[in-house]
């Protein structure tokens, strides 16, 4: 190896990155809803669209949605689109999975737009668009985003 | 050849600039300044042709944050561009809006800048600038936290700024007490500004009671880290005539310039004097020429300097030709830099009192624009009529400068 | 447009592992451009750099590019994304009348970076998707590919064929590194499945690369070259990040194309070629449909350079698309030359599933 080909990869630089992302009122109310096993969305006062998870601004009409007037969606919904993952991307690296993972875009009853979630309890080959599914919550809940564990067929 | 006149028609700040906005997330915080800018100009989202967007990359660990902020900055279905140049980002983002309008491509462009420093780690972010050098140091067995390495970067940006302050004092003949005095002046200005972060009337003695970080810089000479956002609405002359009452601030000159980033290259030694700041001369000369300003020391009515550290307001006044070399501290002593002085400098309190980094270099021209339009809220309103103002941004690795000159009248074409 | 502006010269480097620091890569690239055109850095009025701190591993990445590209003590700014936005900004700067020449330089080293997908994770909404770990560039592309095939009633063979054609085209392009002469759909179908129906062979290659474009006003362009390529129109549009966005019928592509065509005063069906930044095979037909072109491009040749399959340096790929259009319009595209190319469109994208799209229309004739 010539000096020009040398690569420095072994250094451990003592830098630790800490981020503290504030969730804001919309997502705070959403997470508290999950803690009660309820899925909440925000409703646009102009176009009536209900988005899950809730957020402040409707991109269609630039209207401000109400953080306190969230509406309950689901827990049942319909698979709009899906993919079967044979890998996972873990900290930027592709890792092969022993068991495939189904990721589904689920339009919850009462919602206008899909929510991305894991779909379990069904063979990947049996997943289809239009399939009815329902939310499964962690039990007991912990007031965290991950309280909405996954979906399974109705 | 300038092909068309361009103006800042309005400014929107978040309601406050504080150390921690706990009540909102990033996109929600930015949306506050966007809504205020529209409210202040009477425009609707449909009036906006394009959006320019910037913040300090990496500080909050967010890559391309405009993507998930699109609806909150009212950008959906619009041309949008992501600008980032470090500490100067705010002004670079505003300059992009200027060029978008001056090009004739768009008539009304919204420039959005922000930072929510409480959500990231700014000193780690800044250390990222010297990461490769730090990697090499560790590889060679040098101790990052002892000896020469520490003095250059261990104190974060303050460590490096201390070299600049020392050189500035040496060359200008100013005393360390002048830094204290400038710090007290700007903190007291900030106390009058409802959008400033550190708002406490401060005396020279208060500053002198704070501990040294790296001589000659004290804790009282350094800026805070802030959460906040700023939005400027930039308009073509035709739209100004049609859609406003004509009370706008015209962008008459602009420039940006860089140098080599070796200032903090401690392995090779200090190649460049960090107080030389040649890019400031280059960028300001270009901006003044464009604005038809022949003698900035006589023609300018106010200045907003980018000062992460208190000595810098004095230094920049000299580098930008607002006075002769070695004279800024004399102007300070004579009261010329006060809000009611001849060349009020950082009437807002400067970056030194409010530092949401990505927005900091936009707040400088925004403050000039508000002073020109007579729309300053708060006691830092300059009592005289402002016709010409200079604003300045600074960043990169101590070597990147942006300048914008604003005026109450457009250039004659 | 209030002035005529042209691309005067292009240079690009693309490699799986370029074997040198990015500063050196940029120095070599820009020096070769200066030498070819017969100019020096003194002739550049403004520099528009395109890079990204996460890709560079360096906060304020442009700072370290100023010296190698010759921007020190000069006017410089930095734009992020793939370079089409940077070129558009350079165009705006020249149109303003304040500059006659601009050098646009984009670069990134996704080939030799250890975890390139990590940079995309940092693009996710921090308070939601980044916390859940379900969404990443590949799962998003898998969902988009599945939605596309389902909506069109197509099978994954379509994706294999698109990838194979691009790989074969790239083999004819000396500026691409990932070409495979004689690549077949069967080869692509044999690559690893990632997120159904997306296979490894449907994805862009990680690339160390850089691209420099010299852009100039009419007066200056005519002094610098006999064969400029004229910029006739630009268009850009961002859509929402959130999943309510239709990722098959992509509105931002449609809007970007329409805006550029209106500015250029042509119909998109008048194009002789399109250079598309389709990072994944299924994105090529989605882009063509968004631009109002038939699935085979119709009269327009589709990415004769091999497109994003030949090379895809994150912050240079869009500039490479413009550079490839320049080569075509100036008759210097060698084995990939489209005979008589008069109008070309370069496309760039950003965000998951092409959230943000920009295009530039160029012509060989002044117009
Ligand atoms: Zn709505």
Tab-separated table of N, CA and C in Angstrom, chain A residues 6 9 11-12 14 18 20-21 35 45 47 49 57 59 76 79 84 88 95 102 104 109 116 131 134 140:
chain	number	residue	atom	x	y	z
A	6	UNK	N	-3.618	5.245	1.899
A	6	UNK	CA	-3.929	5.053	3.310
A	6	UNK	C	-5.299	5.649	3.648
A	9	UNK	N	-9.482	5.176	9.425
A	9	UNK	CA	-10.838	4.772	9.814
A	9	UNK	C	-10.931	4.389	11.279
A	11	UNK	N	-9.940	6.041	14.040
A	11	UNK	CA	-10.000	7.068	15.070
A	11	UNK	C	-11.338	7.048	15.790
A	12	UNK	N	-11.295	7.250	17.057
A	12	UNK	CA	-12.518	7.451	17.819
A	12	UNK	C	-12.471	8.881	18.337
A	14	UNK	N	-13.977	11.868	20.328
A	14	UNK	CA	-14.928	11.958	21.445
A	14	UNK	C	-15.989	13.036	21.232
A	18	UNK	N	-26.250	14.952	20.702
A	18	UNK	CA	-27.491	14.850	21.443
A	18	UNK	C	-28.517	15.780	20.822
A	20	UNK	N	-32.652	17.047	20.925
A	20	UNK	CA	-33.832	17.086	21.796
A	20	UNK	C	-34.993	17.640	20.989
A	21	UNK	N	-35.624	16.804	20.210
A	21	UNK	CA	-36.686	17.298	19.336
A	21	UNK	C	-37.998	17.455	20.103
A	35	UNK	N	-51.705	6.604	24.083
A	35	UNK	CA	-51.655	6.106	25.460
A	35	UNK	C	-53.027	5.628	25.922
A	45	UNK	N	-59.996	22.678	8.517
A	45	UNK	CA	-61.256	23.426	8.563
A	45	UNK	C	-61.736	23.832	7.166
A	47	UNK	N	-60.798	22.099	3.790
A	47	UNK	CA	-61.115	21.016	2.853
A	47	UNK	C	-61.673	19.785	3.559
A	49	UNK	N	-60.176	17.501	5.098
A	49	UNK	CA	-59.278	16.358	5.109
A	49	UNK	C	-58.821	16.047	6.541
A	57	UNK	N	-50.425	22.517	9.648
A	57	UNK	CA	-50.845	23.175	8.404
A	57	UNK	C	-51.305	22.141	7.372
A	59	UNK	N	-51.453	21.213	3.669
A	59	UNK	CA	-50.704	21.611	2.486
A	59	UNK	C	-51.580	21.939	1.290
A	76	UNK	N	-59.847	0.507	12.879
A	76	UNK	CA	-59.766	-0.323	11.682
A	76	UNK	C	-59.474	0.535	10.467
A	79	UNK	N	-55.795	-1.431	3.739
A	79	UNK	CA	-54.453	-1.357	3.151
A	79	UNK	C	-54.544	-0.699	1.769
A	84	UNK	N	-43.022	-5.631	0.893
A	84	UNK	CA	-42.483	-6.668	1.758
A	84	UNK	C	-40.975	-6.473	1.834
A	88	UNK	N	-33.534	-4.669	6.175
A	88	UNK	CA	-33.815	-3.473	6.965
A	88	UNK	C	-32.609	-2.568	6.787
A	95	UNK	N	-29.267	-4.605	6.141
A	95	UNK	CA	-29.129	-5.895	6.828
A	95	UNK	C	-30.222	-6.832	6.349
A	102	UNK	N	-43.600	-6.845	6.599
A	102	UNK	CA	-44.572	-6.185	5.718
A	102	UNK	C	-44.805	-4.759	6.218
A	104	UNK	N	-47.096	-1.461	5.508
A	104	UNK	CA	-48.340	-1.143	4.808
A	104	UNK	C	-48.720	0.315	5.004
A	109	UNK	N	-60.177	4.162	9.097
A	109	UNK	CA	-61.575	4.613	8.958
A	109	UNK	C	-61.669	6.020	9.546
A	116	UNK	N	-48.185	4.939	7.616
A	116	UNK	CA	-47.254	3.831	7.394
A	116	UNK	C	-47.086	3.032	8.686
A	131	UNK	N	-57.266	-4.827	1.731
A	131	UNK	CA	-57.429	-5.702	2.888
A	131	UNK	C	-57.819	-4.875	4.118
A	134	UNK	N	-56.662	-3.944	11.466
A	134	UNK	CA	-56.950	-3.136	12.656
A	134	UNK	C	-55.666	-2.922	13.482
A	140	UNK	N	-49.360	-2.883	28.696
A	140	UNK	CA	-50.000	-1.569	28.787
A	140	UNK	C	-49.249	-0.532	27.941
